[in-house]
Amino acid sequence: MASQEYHRGEMDIHGQKATWDGFITGSTWGSLITIMVVGYATLAIAIGLNWMVALGLMAILGFGAGLFLNLGGRWMATVVVMIGLALVVQAFIWLFGVLL
């Protein structure tokens, strides 16, 4: 038998609430990043839209979703970093295209 009996309603739930809030925030961020990456690839590769237009559309989607879901400044900074990363990747693609 257990050394202590269970008493309903005596547990502090602050830790559980923080864990749940973190899970929801992580799921939201992960889902939005996945949607943006797949959307960019779909627009630029599958549909053949200019990469800069596709990047602009996904940036608008990212900023709009961040404002709508009230994700804060960290999300906006993440979108800016993703835009910068996409520009660096496109610069490398252009550079290797020129060299080959």
Short mmCIF file of C-alpha atoms in Angstrom, two decimals:
data_model
loop_
_atom_site.label_atom_id
_atom_site.label_comp_id
_atom_site.label_asym_id
_atom_site.label_seq_id
_atom_site.Cartn_x
_atom_site.Cartn_y
_atom_site.Cartn_z
CA MET A 1 0.00 0.00 0.00
CA ALA A 2 0.98 3.57 -0.45
CA SER A 3 2.44 5.33 2.54
CA GLN A 4 0.06 8.25 2.08
CA GLU A 5 -3.54 8.45 1.06
CA TYR A 6 -4.55 10.51 -1.95
CA HIS A 7 -6.41 13.68 -1.05
CA ARG A 8 -8.42 15.23 -3.83
CA GLY A 9 -7.81 18.92 -4.51
CA GLU A 10 -4.57 19.40 -2.60
CA MET A 11 -2.18 19.48 -5.56
CA ASP A 12 -0.69 22.75 -6.79
CA ILE A 13 -1.39 22.97 -10.52
CA HIS A 14 0.89 25.89 -11.42
CA GLY A 15 3.48 23.49 -12.83
CA GLN A 16 0.89 21.63 -14.87
CA LYS A 17 -0.56 24.87 -16.22
CA ALA A 18 2.90 26.10 -17.23
CA THR A 19 3.60 22.78 -18.96
CA TRP A 20 0.28 22.89 -20.81
CA ASP A 21 0.80 26.52 -21.87
CA GLY A 22 4.28 25.65 -23.13
CA PHE A 23 2.95 22.69 -25.06
CA ILE A 24 0.25 24.79 -26.73
CA THR A 25 2.72 27.57 -27.58
CA GLY A 26 5.23 25.08 -29.00
CA SER A 27 2.54 23.35 -31.02
CA THR A 28 1.33 26.67 -32.42
CA TRP A 29 4.82 27.80 -33.37
CA GLY A 30 5.71 24.44 -34.89
CA SER A 31 2.51 24.30 -36.89
CA LEU A 32 2.91 27.83 -38.23
CA ILE A 33 6.56 27.27 -39.18
CA THR A 34 5.61 24.04 -40.95
CA ILE A 35 2.77 25.78 -42.81
CA MET A 36 5.11 28.59 -43.88
CA VAL A 37 7.87 26.27 -45.08
CA VAL A 38 5.52 23.94 -46.97
CA GLY A 39 3.60 26.92 -48.37
CA TYR A 40 6.80 28.55 -49.60
CA ALA A 41 8.00 25.33 -51.21
CA THR A 42 4.60 24.75 -52.80
CA LEU A 43 4.37 28.25 -54.22
CA ALA A 44 7.98 28.46 -55.41
CA ILE A 45 8.59 24.92 -56.64
CA ALA A 46 5.30 23.19 -57.38
CA ILE A 47 3.39 26.16 -58.77
CA GLY A 48 6.42 27.94 -60.23
CA LEU A 49 5.73 31.32 -58.65
CA ASN A 50 8.71 33.67 -58.41
CA TRP A 51 10.59 32.91 -55.19
CA MET A 52 10.50 36.53 -54.04
CA VAL A 53 6.71 36.70 -54.41
CA ALA A 54 6.32 33.38 -52.59
CA LEU A 55 8.60 34.62 -49.81
CA GLY A 56 6.61 37.84 -49.53
CA LEU A 57 3.31 35.97 -49.31
CA MET A 58 4.61 33.64 -46.62
CA ALA A 59 6.06 36.61 -44.69
CA ILE A 60 2.67 38.33 -44.79
CA LEU A 61 1.05 35.08 -43.63
CA GLY A 62 3.59 34.74 -40.80
CA PHE A 63 3.21 38.31 -39.57
CA GLY A 64 -0.57 38.15 -39.92
CA ALA A 65 -0.80 34.89 -38.00
CA GLY A 66 1.48 36.30 -35.31
CA LEU A 67 -0.72 39.35 -34.90
CA PHE A 68 -3.95 37.34 -35.03
CA LEU A 69 -2.77 34.78 -32.47
CA ASN A 70 -0.97 37.40 -30.35
CA LEU A 71 2.35 35.51 -30.42
CA GLY A 72 4.45 38.54 -29.54
CA GLY A 73 7.82 39.89 -30.53
CA ARG A 74 9.66 36.57 -30.42
CA TRP A 75 7.45 35.25 -33.20
CA MET A 76 8.00 38.38 -35.29
CA ALA A 77 11.77 38.05 -34.79
CA THR A 78 11.55 34.38 -35.81
CA VAL A 79 9.74 35.32 -39.03
CA VAL A 80 12.40 37.97 -39.77
CA VAL A 81 15.17 35.40 -39.20
CA MET A 82 13.37 32.93 -41.49
CA ILE A 83 13.15 35.61 -44.20
CA GLY A 84 16.86 36.33 -43.80
CA LEU A 85 17.68 32.62 -44.02
CA ALA A 86 15.59 32.29 -47.18
CA LEU A 87 17.43 35.24 -48.74
CA VAL A 88 20.81 33.69 -47.89
CA VAL A 89 19.75 30.36 -49.40
CA GLN A 90 18.52 32.10 -52.55
CA ALA A 91 21.81 34.01 -52.77
CA PHE A 92 23.72 30.71 -52.65
CA ILE A 93 21.43 29.25 -55.32
CA TRP A 94 22.07 32.27 -57.53
CA LEU A 95 25.83 32.11 -56.86
CA PHE A 96 26.10 28.43 -57.74
CA GLY A 97 23.93 29.01 -60.82
CA VAL A 98 26.36 31.68 -62.01
CA LEU A 99 29.40 29.52 -61.32
CA LEU A 100 28.03 26.47 -63.08
#
